Coordinates of C-alpha atoms in Angstrom, one line a residue:
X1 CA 154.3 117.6 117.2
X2 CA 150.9 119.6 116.2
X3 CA 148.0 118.5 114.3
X4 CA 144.9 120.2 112.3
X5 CA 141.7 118.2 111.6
X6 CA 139.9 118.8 108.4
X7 CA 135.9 117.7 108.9
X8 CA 133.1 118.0 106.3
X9 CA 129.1 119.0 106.4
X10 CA 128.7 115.6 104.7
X11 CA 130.5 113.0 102.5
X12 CA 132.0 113.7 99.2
X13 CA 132.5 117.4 100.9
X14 CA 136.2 117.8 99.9
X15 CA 138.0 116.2 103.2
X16 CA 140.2 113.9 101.5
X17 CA 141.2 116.4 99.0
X18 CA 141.9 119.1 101.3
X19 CA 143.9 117.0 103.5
X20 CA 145.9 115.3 100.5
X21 CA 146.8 119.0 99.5
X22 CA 147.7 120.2 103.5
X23 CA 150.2 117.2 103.6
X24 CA 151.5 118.5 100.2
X25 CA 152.1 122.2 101.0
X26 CA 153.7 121.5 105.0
X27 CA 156.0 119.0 103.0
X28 CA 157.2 121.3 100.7
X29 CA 157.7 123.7 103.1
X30 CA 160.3 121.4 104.8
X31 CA 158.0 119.6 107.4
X32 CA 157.6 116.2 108.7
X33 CA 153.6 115.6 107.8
X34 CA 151.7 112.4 108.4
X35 CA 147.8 112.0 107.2
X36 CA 145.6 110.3 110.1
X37 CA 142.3 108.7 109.4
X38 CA 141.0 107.0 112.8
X39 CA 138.4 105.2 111.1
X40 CA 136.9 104.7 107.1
X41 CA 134.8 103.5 105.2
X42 CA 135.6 102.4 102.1
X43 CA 134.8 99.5 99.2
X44 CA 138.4 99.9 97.8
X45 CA 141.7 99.1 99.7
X46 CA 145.1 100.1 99.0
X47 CA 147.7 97.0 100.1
X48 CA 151.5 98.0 101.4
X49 CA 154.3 96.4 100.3
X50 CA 154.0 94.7 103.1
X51 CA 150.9 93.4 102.4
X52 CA 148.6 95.0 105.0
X53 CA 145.4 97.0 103.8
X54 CA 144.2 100.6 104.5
X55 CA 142.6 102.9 102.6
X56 CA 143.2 104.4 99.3
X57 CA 142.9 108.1 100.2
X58 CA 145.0 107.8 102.9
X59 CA 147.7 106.2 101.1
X60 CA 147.3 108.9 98.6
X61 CA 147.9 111.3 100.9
X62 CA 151.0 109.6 102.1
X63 CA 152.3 109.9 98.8
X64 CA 151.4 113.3 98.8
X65 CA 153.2 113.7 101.8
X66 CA 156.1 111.9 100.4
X67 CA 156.5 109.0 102.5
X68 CA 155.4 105.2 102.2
X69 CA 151.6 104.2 102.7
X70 CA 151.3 102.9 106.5
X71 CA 148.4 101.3 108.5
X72 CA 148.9 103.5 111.0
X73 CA 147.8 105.9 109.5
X74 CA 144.4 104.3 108.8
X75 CA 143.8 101.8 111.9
X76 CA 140.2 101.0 111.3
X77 CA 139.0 100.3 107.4
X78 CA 135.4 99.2 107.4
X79 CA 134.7 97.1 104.4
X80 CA 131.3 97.0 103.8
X81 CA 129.7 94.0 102.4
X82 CA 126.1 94.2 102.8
X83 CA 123.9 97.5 103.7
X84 CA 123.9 96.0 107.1
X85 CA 127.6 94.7 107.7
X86 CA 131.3 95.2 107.1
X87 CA 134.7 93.6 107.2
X88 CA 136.7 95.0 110.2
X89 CA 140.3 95.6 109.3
X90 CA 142.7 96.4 111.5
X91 CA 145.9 98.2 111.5
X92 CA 145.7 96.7 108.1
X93 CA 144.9 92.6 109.3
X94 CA 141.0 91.6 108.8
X95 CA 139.7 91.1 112.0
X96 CA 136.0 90.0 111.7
X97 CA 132.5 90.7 109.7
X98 CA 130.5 92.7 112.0
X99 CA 126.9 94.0 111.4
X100 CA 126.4 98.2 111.7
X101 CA 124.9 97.8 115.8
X102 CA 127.2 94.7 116.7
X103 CA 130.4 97.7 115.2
X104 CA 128.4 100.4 116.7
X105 CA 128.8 98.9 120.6
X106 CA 132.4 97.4 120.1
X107 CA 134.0 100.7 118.5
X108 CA 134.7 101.9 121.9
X109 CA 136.7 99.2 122.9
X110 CA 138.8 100.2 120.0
X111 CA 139.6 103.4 121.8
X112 CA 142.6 103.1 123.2
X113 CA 144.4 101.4 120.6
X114 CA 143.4 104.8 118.6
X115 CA 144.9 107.2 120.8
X116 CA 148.3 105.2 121.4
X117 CA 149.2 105.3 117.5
X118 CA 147.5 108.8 117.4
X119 CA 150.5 109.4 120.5
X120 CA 153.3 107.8 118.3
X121 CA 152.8 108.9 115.2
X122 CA 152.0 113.0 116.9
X123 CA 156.0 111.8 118.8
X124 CA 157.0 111.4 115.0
X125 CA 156.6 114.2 113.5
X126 CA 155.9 117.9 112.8
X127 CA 152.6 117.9 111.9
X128 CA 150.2 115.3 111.7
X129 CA 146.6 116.0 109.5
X130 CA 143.5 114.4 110.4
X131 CA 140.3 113.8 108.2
X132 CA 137.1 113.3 110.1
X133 CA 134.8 110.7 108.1
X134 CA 131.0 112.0 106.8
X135 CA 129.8 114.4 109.2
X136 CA 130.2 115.6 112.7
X137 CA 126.6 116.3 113.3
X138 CA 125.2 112.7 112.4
X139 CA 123.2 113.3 116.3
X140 CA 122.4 109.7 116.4
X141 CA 125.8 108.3 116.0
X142 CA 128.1 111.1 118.1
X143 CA 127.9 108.6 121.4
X144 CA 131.4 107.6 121.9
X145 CA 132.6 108.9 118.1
X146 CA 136.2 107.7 117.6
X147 CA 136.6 109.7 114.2
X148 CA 135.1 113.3 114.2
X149 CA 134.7 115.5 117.3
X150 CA 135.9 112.6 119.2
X151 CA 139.0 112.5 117.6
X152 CA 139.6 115.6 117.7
X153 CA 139.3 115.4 121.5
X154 CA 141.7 112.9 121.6
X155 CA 144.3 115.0 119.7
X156 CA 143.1 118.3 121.3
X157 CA 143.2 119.5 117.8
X158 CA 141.6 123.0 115.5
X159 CA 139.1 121.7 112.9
X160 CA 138.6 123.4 109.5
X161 CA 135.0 122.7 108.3
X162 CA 135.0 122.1 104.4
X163 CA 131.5 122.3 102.9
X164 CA 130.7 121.2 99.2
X165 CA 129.0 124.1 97.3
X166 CA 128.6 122.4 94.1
X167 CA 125.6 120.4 95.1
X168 CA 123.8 123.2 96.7
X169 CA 123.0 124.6 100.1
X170 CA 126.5 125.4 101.7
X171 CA 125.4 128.1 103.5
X172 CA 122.7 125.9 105.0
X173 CA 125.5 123.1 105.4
X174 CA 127.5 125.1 107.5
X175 CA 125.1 126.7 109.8
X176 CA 123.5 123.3 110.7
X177 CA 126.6 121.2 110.9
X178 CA 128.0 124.0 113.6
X179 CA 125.0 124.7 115.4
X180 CA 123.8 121.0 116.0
X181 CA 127.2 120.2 117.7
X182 CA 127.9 120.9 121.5
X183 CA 129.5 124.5 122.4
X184 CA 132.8 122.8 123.1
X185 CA 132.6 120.9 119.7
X186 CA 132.6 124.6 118.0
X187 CA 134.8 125.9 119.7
X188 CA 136.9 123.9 118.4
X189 CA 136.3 125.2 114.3
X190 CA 138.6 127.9 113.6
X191 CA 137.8 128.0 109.6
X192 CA 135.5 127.2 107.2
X193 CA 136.2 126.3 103.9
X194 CA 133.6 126.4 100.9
X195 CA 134.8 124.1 97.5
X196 CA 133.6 123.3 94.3
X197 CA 132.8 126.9 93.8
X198 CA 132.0 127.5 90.2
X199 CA 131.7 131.5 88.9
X200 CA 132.1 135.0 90.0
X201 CA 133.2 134.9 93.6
X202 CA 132.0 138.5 94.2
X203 CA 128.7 137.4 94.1
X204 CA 129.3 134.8 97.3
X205 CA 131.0 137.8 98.8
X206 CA 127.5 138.6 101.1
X207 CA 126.5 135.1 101.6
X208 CA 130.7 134.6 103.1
X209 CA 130.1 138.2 105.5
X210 CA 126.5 136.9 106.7
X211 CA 127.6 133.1 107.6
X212 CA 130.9 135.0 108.9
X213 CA 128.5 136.6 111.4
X214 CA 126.3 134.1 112.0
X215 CA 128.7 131.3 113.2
X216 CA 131.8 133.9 114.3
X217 CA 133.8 132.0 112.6
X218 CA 136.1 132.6 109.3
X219 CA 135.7 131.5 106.1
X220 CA 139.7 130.6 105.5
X221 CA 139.3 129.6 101.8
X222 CA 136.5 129.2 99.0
X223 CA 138.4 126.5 96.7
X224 CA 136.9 126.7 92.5
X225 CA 135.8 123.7 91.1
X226 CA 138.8 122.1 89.2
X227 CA 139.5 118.8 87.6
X228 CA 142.0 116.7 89.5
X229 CA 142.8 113.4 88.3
X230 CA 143.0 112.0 92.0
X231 CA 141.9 108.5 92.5
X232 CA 138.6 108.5 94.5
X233 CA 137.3 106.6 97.2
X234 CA 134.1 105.7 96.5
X235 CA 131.8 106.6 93.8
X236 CA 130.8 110.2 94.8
X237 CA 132.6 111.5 92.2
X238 CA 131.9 115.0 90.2
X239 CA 132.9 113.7 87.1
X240 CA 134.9 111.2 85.0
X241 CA 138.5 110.7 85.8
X242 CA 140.7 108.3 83.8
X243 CA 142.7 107.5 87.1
X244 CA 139.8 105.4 88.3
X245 CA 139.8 103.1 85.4
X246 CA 143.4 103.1 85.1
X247 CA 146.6 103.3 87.5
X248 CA 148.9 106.5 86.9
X249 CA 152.9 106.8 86.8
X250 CA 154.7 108.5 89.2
X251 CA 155.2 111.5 87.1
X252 CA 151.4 111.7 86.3
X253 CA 150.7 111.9 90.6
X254 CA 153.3 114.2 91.0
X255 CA 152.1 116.7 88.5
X256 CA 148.8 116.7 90.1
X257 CA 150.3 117.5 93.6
X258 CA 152.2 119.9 92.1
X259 CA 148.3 121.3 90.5
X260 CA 146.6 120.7 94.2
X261 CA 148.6 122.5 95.9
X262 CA 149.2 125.4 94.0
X263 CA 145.5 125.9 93.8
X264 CA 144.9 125.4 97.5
X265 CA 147.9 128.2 98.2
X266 CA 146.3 130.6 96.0
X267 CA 142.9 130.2 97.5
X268 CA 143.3 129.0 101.0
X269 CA 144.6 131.7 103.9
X270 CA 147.5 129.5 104.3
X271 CA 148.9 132.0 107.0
X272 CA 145.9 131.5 109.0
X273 CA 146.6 127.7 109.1
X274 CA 149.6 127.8 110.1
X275 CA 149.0 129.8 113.0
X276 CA 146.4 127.0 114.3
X277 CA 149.6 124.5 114.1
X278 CA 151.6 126.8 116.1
X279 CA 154.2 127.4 112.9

């Protein structure tokens, strides 16, 4: 009946990833672990056997977690359909095409429906993993957010802050994601995690003890760039993956749960997390 929310400088940052492999680790370590998305954005949908649709990275983190895919744990997929407009689903039902400011004012009406799943699904389990969607600092679109800060209101959750080092700028990333939120926003990050990191990791040493200072707040994990063949969302992708052209067996997901989460334990401070979940 805890929860930890995993938030990113931008999209493509490693969210999904990180979150697939937290709801790996706490269930082989015996625990009850749901993935939570309040709200994505995605072009491809995964459908239950039940027929509704949610989003594919949350359903791969439910198989991660080993349990069955569940609209719950996605209840608001955006379907986008033009630059300007998406299809609203539902707790996996289509709803309506809205356009981005027509969505913009009616997300808050979806408020409440948010926070009573959030309240049986947190009743359900042992720990329940959160991913935020793009950024927390987007200034212009933090009035009554349902999926970042505001979520983690709702859930009265830590936040790890993953940042993308691959494409440049982390340190930059970091500092300006935290310091462009509210003082009761940071607060509420208690680690930072830098991925993609290719090389020597002596040589981030001094960048990790400056940020470190900067912010006052850890850095709980620096995560090397590996190949994992782990459908993606969208088409942010680092490199070619035969998974995205074709589907995998259950064998072939399972060894690569087995990969994320051995990589994550060797290069995340596991104990630390823990610790924010109260375990």
């Amino acid at each position: 009946m805890t929860s930890i929310m995993v938030q990113g400088t931008a999209s493509s940052a490693g969210k999904s990833l990180l979150v697939t492999g937290l709801c790996r680790i706490f269930a082989e370590d015996g625990h009850k672990v749901y993935p939570f998305k309040s709200q994505n954005m995605s072009s491809k949908m995964h459908i239950t056997e039940e027929g509704y649709k949610m989003s594919t990275a949350q359903a791969l983190q439910a198989m991660a977690a080993g349990i069955k895919p569940d609209p719950r744990m996605n209840p608001i997929l955006l379907n986008p359909l033009t630059d300007m407009g998406s299809r609203v689903i539902l707790l996996g039902e289509e709803k309506d095409q809205m356009e981005a400011v027509e969505y913009f004012e009616y997300k808050n009406e979806l408020k409440p429906m948010i926070q009573n799943i959030y309240k049986e699904i947190e009743s359900e389990n042992d720990i329940v993993v959160i991913e935020g969607a793009g950024s927390p600092a987007e200034i212009n679109l933090k009035e009554n957010d349902i999926v970042n800060m505001g979520m983690a209101e709702m859930a009265d959750s830590p936040v790890i802050l993953v940042a993308d080092i691959d494409r440049g700028g982390v340190f930059a990333s970091l500092y300006g994601t935290v310091m462009l939120l509210e003082e009761k926003e940071r607060d509420r990050i208690k680690g930072l995690v830098i991925n993609k990191f290719r090389g020597d990791k002596t040589l981030l040493n001094p960048g990790i003890k400056m940020i470190e200072d900067m912010l006052n707040i850890p850095v709980i994990g620096t995560i090397p760039f590996t190949h994992f063949e782990l459908v993606d969302e969208d088409t942010l992708a680092d490199y070619d993956k035969i998974c995205n052209e074709n589907p995998q067996t259950d064998e072939e997901l399972e060894e690569e749960f087995k990969k994320l989460s051995r990589v994550l334990r060797e290069n995340l401070d596991m104990e630390l997390i823990y610790s924010l979940v109260g375990m």
